[in-house]
Amino acid sequence: MSNPASHPIQAVRGMNDILPEHAGYWHWLEDSVRDVLTHYGYTEIRLPIVEKTELFLRTLGEVTDIVEKEMYTFADRNGDSLTLRPEGTAGCVRAAIENGLLHNQVQRLWYKGPMFRHERPQQGRYRQFYQIGAETFGMAGPDIDAELILMTARLWRMLGVYDNLVLHVNSLGTAQARAAYREKLVTYFSAHSAQLDEDSTRRLHANPLRILDSKNPQMQTLIAGAPQLLDHLDDESRAHFSRLCAVLDAAGVAYVVNPRLVRGLDYYGKTVFEWVTTRLGAQGTVCAGGRYDVLVEELGGKPTPAAGFAMGVERLVTLLMETGVTPPVVAPHAYMIVAGEAAEQQAMVLAETLRDGIPHLRLTVNCGGGSFKSQFKKADKSGARYALLLGEDEVVRGEIGIKSLRPTPLGGQIQAPLGEQSKAPAQQTIAQKDLINALLDIIEE
Ligand code: HAM
């Protein structure tokens, strides 16, 4: 039998490491989303990853894919049934009610973090994935639906991916309108039951609207002929939807009215929307949401209109990479090269002094020794603009060497460091006590 220690343990299928080489994309995306949300007046709420299973059973719908087959559910030590959250809306509503956030006030909240669904892993579909979501409470009109959409449109423009995304919108109407429409769908699909695939047969009575969502090519003609919900909307939902569309028209945000957009969760009514790209294959929806006016009441709160969305961070990062959009580079300003024991000690102290003096300084100190040559290689690989050289001689003389490793980025004011504009690479030695001022002169904010 082979030694188990010789088999490195691997990550759980569908749960990915996010590697340092991609961290720049993640930070840029997360920072951009947070900036936009903050500027629109949304505040962050941090929610537990684990909730009582009952929360999801009551909110997502018992015949949805998530509840039927995708939840990570386990018994707590005391026997309570708990679930790793498959999405953020349910927990956010629970927290808003529990913490009294909905009493006579409107709320604009956002959250981010990992979600868990036991789906078949493939490109763009993972078992642990990250969402950034926004949820609004207490606003019933189409203005807030429009705000949510315009806010995401602004974000796509900021990130440079707007041209790769198409906005799909639809209205699911009120529960009553949906119930009447549902009857019509059941009648229609029952009359063609021989053409239904296994999934759709199962959904015929439990959740016939989801049949419209089927991706099975053999079902498409049948679905195309089905009655459309938009033709069976109640007057209020119809007016709500046309006012939303009017705002989007006026704001110049293009959209497709997609009558087959029904969403995979049961809590929606009236507006639903998705931002979809063709650049990511089958899993092209990068952001999705809509209105869920009955959910707060269903979870025991006072009737409170609500709407929100969540975006899939992995899919957006992949889209950024696919379309060649690159995040701003955040390399160190300087890399400190250190030779000799005395220098090692002084380097640590000097580096702290520099960080005190220049709080925005990005400085990496070489730790773990190595020859000058290998340290220079590391300095270069780090992307640092300057190397600071501290050897035995410099320590004795209270000096430090500065060497330019690469030109200042275009647009930067300093062409080369320390008055050596004509020579590249520039290098000079200065007194350690002058280093803060010298660095302040040559690094940008
Ligand atoms: P959802 O459509 O289930 O909606 O998920 C939102 C987004 O999360 C998707 O559009 C996709 O980008 C990403 N996503 C979902 N599942 C996966 C997966 N297995 N792997 C990678 N990415 C995934 C919701 O979760 C609702 N809570 C959105 C919402 C908020 N509605 C109102 N407020």
Short mmCIF file of N, CA and C in Angstrom, two decimals, residues 171-181 229-241 269-270:
data_model
loop_
_atom_site.label_atom_id
_atom_site.label_comp_id
_atom_site.label_asym_id
_atom_site.label_seq_id
_atom_site.Cartn_x
_atom_site.Cartn_y
_atom_site.Cartn_z
N SER A 171 -40.73 41.05 -16.55
CA SER A 171 -41.55 41.21 -15.36
C SER A 171 -42.29 39.92 -15.08
N LEU A 172 -42.23 39.49 -13.84
CA LEU A 172 -42.94 38.26 -13.45
C LEU A 172 -44.31 38.58 -12.85
N GLY A 173 -44.65 39.86 -12.78
CA GLY A 173 -45.98 40.23 -12.28
C GLY A 173 -46.18 39.92 -10.81
N THR A 174 -47.42 40.06 -10.38
CA THR A 174 -47.74 39.74 -8.98
C THR A 174 -47.99 38.24 -8.85
N ALA A 175 -48.06 37.78 -7.61
CA ALA A 175 -48.30 36.35 -7.38
C ALA A 175 -49.61 35.91 -8.03
N GLN A 176 -50.64 36.77 -7.97
CA GLN A 176 -51.94 36.41 -8.56
C GLN A 176 -51.83 36.27 -10.07
N ALA A 177 -51.15 37.24 -10.69
CA ALA A 177 -51.01 37.19 -12.16
C ALA A 177 -50.22 35.94 -12.56
N ARG A 178 -49.21 35.64 -11.75
CA ARG A 178 -48.39 34.45 -12.06
C ARG A 178 -49.20 33.18 -11.90
N ALA A 179 -50.07 33.16 -10.88
CA ALA A 179 -50.87 31.95 -10.65
C ALA A 179 -51.80 31.70 -11.84
N ALA A 180 -52.41 32.78 -12.36
CA ALA A 180 -53.32 32.62 -13.50
C ALA A 180 -52.53 32.18 -14.73
N TYR A 181 -51.36 32.78 -14.90
CA TYR A 181 -50.52 32.44 -16.05
C TYR A 181 -50.04 30.99 -15.96
N LEU A 229 -45.81 35.38 -20.33
CA LEU A 229 -46.25 36.04 -19.09
C LEU A 229 -46.50 37.53 -19.31
N LEU A 230 -45.66 38.15 -20.13
CA LEU A 230 -45.82 39.60 -20.35
C LEU A 230 -47.21 39.92 -20.91
N ASP A 231 -47.81 38.95 -21.62
CA ASP A 231 -49.18 39.17 -22.15
C ASP A 231 -50.24 38.96 -21.08
N HIS A 232 -49.85 38.43 -19.93
CA HIS A 232 -50.84 38.13 -18.88
C HIS A 232 -50.56 38.89 -17.59
N LEU A 233 -49.82 39.97 -17.72
CA LEU A 233 -49.47 40.74 -16.51
C LEU A 233 -50.68 41.49 -15.97
N ASP A 234 -50.71 41.71 -14.67
CA ASP A 234 -51.69 42.60 -14.06
C ASP A 234 -51.33 44.05 -14.42
N ASP A 235 -52.30 44.95 -14.31
CA ASP A 235 -52.08 46.33 -14.75
C ASP A 235 -50.95 47.01 -14.00
N GLU A 236 -50.90 46.77 -12.68
CA GLU A 236 -49.87 47.44 -11.88
C GLU A 236 -48.46 47.01 -12.30
N SER A 237 -48.30 45.72 -12.49
CA SER A 237 -46.97 45.22 -12.89
C SER A 237 -46.61 45.73 -14.28
N ARG A 238 -47.61 45.81 -15.15
CA ARG A 238 -47.36 46.29 -16.51
C ARG A 238 -46.87 47.76 -16.46
N ALA A 239 -47.56 48.56 -15.63
CA ALA A 239 -47.18 49.98 -15.52
C ALA A 239 -45.79 50.11 -14.89
N HIS A 240 -45.53 49.31 -13.87
CA HIS A 240 -44.22 49.30 -13.19
C HIS A 240 -43.12 49.00 -14.23
N PHE A 241 -43.37 47.98 -15.02
CA PHE A 241 -42.37 47.54 -15.99
C PHE A 241 -42.14 48.61 -17.07
N GLY A 269 -40.90 38.68 -7.91
CA GLY A 269 -42.15 39.14 -8.52
C GLY A 269 -41.85 40.45 -9.22
N LYS A 270 -42.65 40.80 -10.19
CA LYS A 270 -42.39 42.01 -11.00
C LYS A 270 -40.99 41.94 -11.65
#
